[in-house]
Short mmCIF file of C-alpha atoms and ligand atoms in Angstrom, two decimals:
data_model
loop_
_atom_site.label_atom_id
_atom_site.label_comp_id
_atom_site.label_asym_id
_atom_site.label_seq_id
_atom_site.Cartn_x
_atom_site.Cartn_y
_atom_site.Cartn_z
CA HIS A 1 -0.10 0.08 0.02
CA ALA A 2 2.71 2.42 1.28
CA LYS A 3 4.57 1.38 -1.92
CA ALA A 4 1.71 1.94 -4.15
CA GLN A 5 1.37 5.51 -2.67
CA GLY A 6 5.20 6.15 -3.07
CA ARG A 7 4.72 4.96 -6.54
CA GLY A 8 1.74 7.38 -7.24
CA ARG A 9 3.83 10.40 -5.82
CA ALA A 10 6.87 9.55 -8.13
CA GLU A 11 4.43 9.53 -10.98
CA HIS A 12 2.81 12.56 -10.16
CA PHE A 13 6.06 14.23 -9.35
CA THR A 14 7.69 12.72 -12.76
CA ALA A 15 4.23 14.35 -14.45
CA GLN A 16 4.75 17.87 -12.98
CA LEU A 17 8.59 18.22 -14.06
CA ALA A 18 7.70 16.75 -17.40
CA ALA A 19 5.09 19.54 -17.64
CA GLU A 20 7.65 22.11 -16.41
CA ILE A 21 10.14 21.19 -19.09
CA ALA A 22 7.37 21.28 -21.47
CA GLU A 23 6.60 24.82 -20.38
CA ARG A 24 10.21 25.99 -20.40
CA ALA A 25 11.03 24.69 -23.93
CA LEU A 26 7.70 26.20 -25.21
CA LEU A 27 8.86 29.45 -23.71
CA GLU A 28 12.07 29.40 -25.22
CA SER A 29 10.63 28.53 -28.65
CA ASP A 30 8.07 31.32 -28.13
CA LEU A 31 10.82 33.83 -27.33
CA ARG A 32 12.73 32.55 -30.44
CA ALA A 33 9.45 33.65 -32.48
CA ALA A 34 9.16 36.73 -30.79
CA VAL A 35 12.58 37.95 -31.47
CA GLU A 36 11.86 37.01 -35.33
CA GLN A 37 8.51 38.50 -35.35
CA ASP A 38 8.84 41.51 -33.77
CA GLN A 39 6.42 40.97 -30.83
CA PHE A 40 8.25 43.12 -28.49
CA THR A 41 7.33 46.61 -27.62
CA LEU A 42 8.58 49.30 -25.24
CA VAL A 43 6.52 51.48 -22.57
CA TYR A 44 7.85 54.60 -20.67
CA GLN A 45 7.65 55.52 -17.28
CA PRO A 46 8.25 59.34 -16.27
CA GLN A 47 11.17 60.18 -13.61
CA VAL A 48 10.41 63.80 -12.38
CA SER A 49 13.07 65.94 -10.59
CA ALA A 50 12.44 66.07 -6.84
CA SER A 51 12.98 69.83 -6.39
CA ASP A 52 10.28 71.44 -9.12
CA GLY A 53 8.39 68.35 -10.23
CA ARG A 54 9.35 68.67 -14.00
CA ILE A 55 9.72 65.70 -16.24
CA VAL A 56 13.75 64.73 -16.45
CA ALA A 57 13.80 61.24 -17.82
CA ALA A 58 12.11 58.15 -18.51
CA GLU A 59 12.71 54.76 -18.17
CA ALA A 60 11.99 52.29 -21.34
CA LEU A 61 10.54 49.02 -20.01
CA LEU A 62 9.96 45.95 -22.36
CA ARG A 63 6.75 44.28 -23.00
CA TRP A 64 6.04 41.14 -25.27
CA GLU A 65 2.54 41.23 -26.94
CA HIS A 66 2.48 37.27 -26.89
CA PRO A 67 0.24 35.88 -29.81
CA LYS A 68 -2.08 33.83 -27.38
CA ARG A 69 -0.98 34.69 -23.89
CA GLY A 70 -1.28 38.31 -24.50
CA LEU A 71 0.63 41.28 -23.05
CA CYS A 72 3.73 39.47 -20.95
CA LEU A 73 5.62 41.37 -18.22
CA PRO A 74 9.48 41.04 -18.21
CA GLY A 75 8.93 39.16 -14.93
CA THR A 76 7.43 36.13 -16.89
CA PHE A 77 10.27 35.78 -19.42
CA ILE A 78 13.42 37.92 -18.59
CA HIS A 79 15.22 35.03 -16.52
CA ARG A 80 14.65 32.52 -19.29
CA ALA A 81 15.51 34.93 -21.85
CA GLU A 82 18.72 35.31 -19.88
CA GLU A 83 19.20 31.54 -19.27
CA THR A 84 19.22 30.84 -23.08
CA GLY A 85 21.34 33.64 -24.25
CA LEU A 86 18.44 35.41 -26.08
CA ILE A 87 18.58 38.19 -23.99
CA VAL A 88 21.73 39.22 -25.88
CA GLU A 89 19.33 39.25 -29.30
CA ILE A 90 16.10 40.87 -27.30
CA GLY A 91 18.74 43.43 -25.65
CA GLU A 92 19.92 44.66 -29.22
CA TRP A 93 16.34 45.31 -30.22
CA VAL A 94 15.68 46.94 -27.12
CA VAL A 95 19.19 49.08 -27.52
CA LYS A 96 18.04 49.93 -31.42
CA HIS A 97 14.61 51.02 -30.32
CA VAL A 98 15.80 53.10 -27.26
CA ALA A 99 17.95 54.79 -30.07
CA SER A 100 15.26 55.74 -32.52
CA THR A 101 12.91 56.75 -29.59
CA ILE A 102 15.36 59.42 -28.51
CA ALA A 103 15.76 60.50 -31.95
CA ARG A 104 12.13 60.62 -32.43
CA TRP A 105 11.52 62.59 -29.52
CA GLY A 106 14.37 64.99 -30.14
CA ALA A 107 12.66 65.82 -33.48
CA ILE A 108 9.88 67.01 -31.64
CA GLY A 109 11.38 68.95 -28.97
CA VAL A 110 11.14 66.24 -26.06
CA GLU A 111 14.73 66.31 -24.88
CA GLN A 112 14.74 64.17 -21.91
CA ARG A 113 17.19 61.24 -20.86
CA LEU A 114 15.82 57.69 -21.77
CA ALA A 115 17.05 55.10 -19.45
CA VAL A 116 17.55 51.43 -20.64
CA ASN A 117 17.85 48.38 -18.65
CA ILE A 118 20.79 46.13 -19.44
CA SER A 119 21.09 42.39 -18.38
CA PRO A 120 24.65 40.88 -17.21
CA ARG A 121 24.54 38.88 -20.20
CA GLN A 122 24.51 41.76 -22.43
CA LEU A 123 27.43 43.30 -21.00
CA ASP A 124 29.34 39.80 -21.18
CA HIS A 125 28.93 40.13 -25.28
CA ALA A 126 32.24 41.85 -26.48
CA ALA A 127 29.96 43.42 -29.35
CA PHE A 128 27.64 45.14 -26.79
CA PHE A 129 28.91 48.73 -26.84
CA ARG A 130 30.08 48.86 -30.32
CA ARG A 131 26.35 47.88 -31.49
CA LEU A 132 24.96 50.52 -29.00
CA ARG A 133 27.22 53.12 -30.47
CA GLU A 134 26.06 52.34 -33.85
CA ALA A 135 22.39 52.23 -32.97
CA MET A 136 22.69 55.76 -31.48
CA GLN A 137 24.83 57.11 -34.59
CA GLU A 138 22.60 55.54 -37.09
CA ALA A 139 19.27 56.75 -35.35
CA GLY A 140 21.18 60.27 -34.63
CA ALA A 141 20.31 60.01 -31.10
CA PRO A 142 22.77 62.12 -29.12
CA ALA A 143 24.36 60.14 -26.55
CA ARG A 144 23.90 62.61 -23.30
CA LEU A 145 20.05 61.60 -23.72
CA LEU A 146 21.00 57.89 -23.03
CA GLU A 147 21.15 56.37 -19.44
CA LEU A 148 22.13 52.59 -19.00
CA GLU A 149 20.57 50.92 -15.79
CA ILE A 150 22.89 48.06 -14.53
CA THR A 151 22.00 46.24 -11.60
CA GLU A 152 23.75 46.73 -8.23
CA THR A 153 25.18 43.04 -8.54
CA LEU A 154 26.51 43.38 -11.99
CA ALA A 155 28.02 46.89 -10.88
CA MET A 156 30.05 44.97 -8.19
CA HIS A 157 31.48 42.54 -10.65
CA CYS A 158 32.00 44.08 -13.64
CA SER A 159 35.06 43.53 -15.55
CA SER A 160 37.88 46.13 -16.32
CA GLU A 161 36.56 45.80 -20.08
CA VAL A 162 33.02 46.87 -19.05
CA ILE A 163 34.36 49.63 -16.89
CA GLU A 164 36.75 51.22 -19.63
CA ALA A 165 33.68 50.63 -22.16
CA ILE A 166 31.35 52.46 -19.76
CA THR A 167 33.89 55.28 -19.03
CA ALA A 168 34.14 55.82 -22.92
CA LEU A 169 30.38 55.85 -23.32
CA ARG A 170 30.17 58.56 -20.28
CA ALA A 171 32.92 60.55 -22.24
CA ASP A 172 30.53 60.63 -24.87
CA GLY A 173 27.75 62.10 -22.47
CA ALA A 174 25.92 59.13 -21.70
CA SER A 175 25.09 58.41 -18.26
CA ILE A 176 25.10 55.01 -15.87
CA ALA A 177 22.67 54.53 -12.92
CA VAL A 178 22.64 51.28 -10.72
CA ASP A 179 19.44 49.66 -10.60
CA ASP A 180 17.88 48.00 -7.64
CA PHE A 181 20.14 49.57 -4.98
CA GLY A 182 19.46 48.21 -1.56
CA THR A 183 18.66 44.36 -3.01
CA GLY A 184 22.43 42.92 -3.37
CA TYR A 185 25.41 43.28 -1.26
CA SER A 186 27.38 46.55 -2.04
CA ASN A 187 30.53 47.91 -1.00
CA LEU A 188 30.57 51.50 -1.48
CA ALA A 189 33.94 51.85 -1.65
CA ARG A 190 33.93 50.16 -4.95
CA LEU A 191 30.63 51.54 -6.09
CA ARG A 192 32.72 54.92 -5.51
CA ASP A 193 35.32 53.55 -7.83
CA LEU A 194 33.27 52.95 -10.82
CA PRO A 195 32.02 55.53 -13.29
CA LEU A 196 28.60 56.09 -12.10
CA ASP A 197 25.89 59.11 -12.27
CA ARG A 198 22.68 57.90 -10.33
CA VAL A 199 21.86 55.14 -7.88
CA LYS A 200 18.29 53.92 -8.12
CA LEU A 201 17.02 52.97 -4.36
CA ASP A 202 15.02 49.76 -4.69
CA ARG A 203 11.27 49.85 -4.05
CA SER A 204 12.21 47.75 -0.81
CA LEU A 205 14.01 50.74 0.40
CA VAL A 206 11.14 53.08 -0.25
CA GLU A 207 8.04 50.80 0.60
CA ASN A 208 7.94 51.72 4.36
CA VAL A 209 9.52 55.50 4.59
CA ALA A 210 6.37 56.73 5.31
CA THR A 211 4.98 54.42 8.12
CA SER A 212 8.23 53.33 9.69
CA VAL A 213 10.67 55.84 11.40
CA GLU A 214 13.65 52.91 11.08
CA ALA A 215 12.99 52.77 7.23
CA ARG A 216 13.03 56.48 6.99
CA THR A 217 16.15 56.86 8.88
CA ILE A 218 17.97 54.00 6.72
CA ALA A 219 16.87 55.55 3.43
CA GLN A 220 18.15 58.87 4.58
CA ALA A 221 21.51 57.24 5.42
CA VAL A 222 21.70 55.58 2.21
CA ILE A 223 20.80 58.62 0.32
CA GLY A 224 23.78 60.52 2.15
CA LEU A 225 26.08 57.80 1.24
CA ILE A 226 25.34 57.59 -2.28
CA HIS A 227 25.74 61.73 -2.67
CA GLY A 228 28.99 61.10 -0.48
CA ILE A 229 30.05 59.07 -3.76
CA GLY A 230 29.07 61.79 -6.08
CA CYS A 231 25.72 60.35 -7.32
CA GLU A 232 22.47 61.67 -7.62
CA VAL A 233 19.65 59.48 -5.88
CA VAL A 234 16.66 58.17 -7.99
CA ALA A 235 13.62 56.56 -5.71
CA GLU A 236 11.76 53.81 -7.52
CA GLY A 237 8.71 52.10 -6.84
CA ILE A 238 6.70 55.41 -5.38
CA GLU A 239 3.26 54.41 -4.87
CA THR A 240 2.09 57.04 -2.41
CA GLU A 241 1.74 60.77 -1.95
CA ALA A 242 3.13 60.35 1.57
CA GLN A 243 5.99 58.30 0.36
CA LEU A 244 6.97 60.66 -2.34
CA GLU A 245 6.93 63.65 0.30
CA VAL A 246 9.19 61.83 2.48
CA LEU A 247 11.66 60.98 -0.21
CA ARG A 248 11.78 64.81 -1.06
CA VAL A 249 12.35 65.82 2.55
CA ILE A 250 15.18 63.09 3.09
CA GLY A 251 16.84 64.08 -0.20
CA CYS A 252 16.20 62.21 -3.01
CA ASP A 253 16.74 64.13 -6.21
CA VAL A 254 14.73 61.96 -8.91
CA LEU A 255 11.37 60.39 -8.52
CA GLN A 256 9.58 57.67 -10.10
CA GLY A 257 6.69 55.45 -9.63
CA TYR A 258 3.12 54.79 -10.22
CA VAL A 259 1.55 57.88 -8.02
CA ILE A 260 3.61 59.83 -10.47
CA GLY A 261 3.06 58.05 -13.70
CA ARG A 262 2.50 54.51 -14.83
CA PRO A 263 4.74 52.76 -17.51
CA MET A 264 2.97 54.10 -20.80
CA PRO A 265 2.93 53.30 -24.51
CA GLU A 266 4.74 55.97 -26.55
CA THR A 267 1.68 58.21 -27.26
CA ALA A 268 0.47 58.13 -23.79
CA PHE A 269 3.60 59.01 -22.51
CA LEU A 270 4.24 62.10 -25.05
CA GLY A 271 0.62 63.64 -24.04
CA TRP A 272 1.41 62.97 -20.50
CA ALA A 273 4.86 64.91 -20.62
CA GLN A 274 3.07 67.83 -22.50
CA ALA A 275 -0.23 67.91 -20.37
CA GLU A 276 1.14 67.94 -16.79
CA PRO A 277 4.60 68.33 -16.68
CA ARG A 278 4.44 69.34 -12.93
CA ARG A 279 1.39 66.89 -11.90
CA ALA A 280 3.91 64.85 -9.71
CA LEU A 281 4.19 67.37 -6.89
CA ARG A 282 1.85 69.70 -5.26
CA ALA A 283 4.37 72.33 -4.01
P1 LIG B 1 13.44 47.78 -12.88
O1 LIG B 1 14.49 48.11 -13.93
O2 LIG B 1 13.83 47.91 -11.67
O3 LIG B 1 12.16 48.56 -13.21
C1 LIG B 1 11.02 48.76 -12.43
C2 LIG B 1 10.16 47.94 -12.45
O4 LIG B 1 8.86 48.44 -11.33
C3 LIG B 1 8.99 47.82 -13.51
O5 LIG B 1 8.60 46.56 -13.92
C4 LIG B 1 8.02 48.78 -13.53
O6 LIG B 1 6.84 48.68 -14.16
C5 LIG B 1 7.67 48.69 -12.16
N1 LIG B 1 7.22 50.09 -11.17
C6 LIG B 1 7.09 51.08 -11.49
N2 LIG B 1 6.83 52.16 -10.77
C7 LIG B 1 6.33 50.93 -9.74
C8 LIG B 1 5.43 51.43 -8.79
O7 LIG B 1 5.18 52.45 -8.07
N3 LIG B 1 5.33 50.37 -7.97
C9 LIG B 1 5.50 48.85 -8.19
N4 LIG B 1 4.79 47.82 -7.70
N5 LIG B 1 5.98 48.71 -9.32
C10 LIG B 1 6.23 49.74 -9.93
P2 LIG B 1 8.33 45.97 -15.02
O8 LIG B 1 8.44 46.51 -16.21
O9 LIG B 1 7.60 44.71 -14.94
O10 LIG B 1 10.14 45.43 -15.29
C11 LIG B 1 10.83 44.57 -14.21
C12 LIG B 1 12.10 44.43 -14.37
O11 LIG B 1 12.37 43.64 -15.89
C13 LIG B 1 12.71 45.61 -14.63
O12 LIG B 1 13.07 46.24 -13.26
C14 LIG B 1 14.24 45.36 -15.11
O13 LIG B 1 14.94 44.88 -14.13
C15 LIG B 1 13.75 44.08 -16.07
N6 LIG B 1 13.55 44.73 -17.35
C16 LIG B 1 12.52 45.64 -18.01
N7 LIG B 1 12.51 45.89 -19.42
C17 LIG B 1 14.11 45.27 -19.43
C18 LIG B 1 14.71 45.80 -20.78
O14 LIG B 1 14.50 46.22 -21.74
N8 LIG B 1 16.09 44.81 -20.56
C19 LIG B 1 16.14 44.13 -19.67
N9 LIG B 1 17.41 43.23 -19.69
N10 LIG B 1 15.41 43.82 -18.55
C20 LIG B 1 14.34 44.67 -18.44
MG1 LIG B 2 15.29 49.80 -14.35
MG1 LIG B 3 14.57 48.77 -10.25
MG1 LIG B 4 15.39 44.99 -11.73
#
């Protein structure tokens, strides 16, 4: 009896594993098709200045319009894209589109920085920076309107080649931000030695600033340290007016989150930026 039960569980487990493997294979083949069939799109989330509420930048965020599953968020596929290496091709698509977006907005007088997320696997790829430069030149997009977001963990471990390439890009006018700060293990001495412009406080550091004195104290100390290494502070994932107010008071330079503006398709974003450039702050 016990044996039969054990066998039943094993069969169940095997079936589940098989289903997972099939699902992963399907996701991978769907991702390949997505690259070939241009199923990706970008949405844009505003970043505003903490001092006057003006829009200073936007972050480009990837979306996948899956023919059957509908709109997919990066959380459902980026990890698999990284595992399979497909992130390199997807990332190239993103970079090309970001370059053409910068140029298109420039042509209508919208001169905000556009930030783009770069995954570690892309930076491993030797051609990344060359392709990036080519894409910007071909589109006629000035480097000063480009910002690369690299994760804290990647920033801590990037090779001297990558640091060199980043330094060159910055010399052209582009900027570099460390994303998701507060989720990894950072060594500020190491961060200080990297060519960086901004550090983005992860949502986990922002979440409780309005409800917990401790969280506020920690955030304030972290902001001081980041300013101390010569970087601006961007707070991300701001969802309430109360968080927004605290983050302004404790010294964040740039604010981003649903309470200011959600990630939007291009037309909606441009409308938003023109209609209410200062909507974020009720000074
Ligand atoms: P991230 O770069 O840290 O981006 C911020 C994420 O938080 C975005 O999720 C954004 O939609 C979401 N967000 C913004 N404001 C709020 C808020 O007030 N509350 C909450 N709860 N969330 C907020 P999204 O678009 O799903 O992207 C998730 C992650 O996927 C990004 O995190 C980034 O790491 C990655 N990603 C997005 N686009 C790309 C891309 O083009 N290339 C690569 N390699 N990674 C990307
Ligand atoms: Mg980001
Ligand atoms: Mg982040
Ligand atoms: Mg992230």
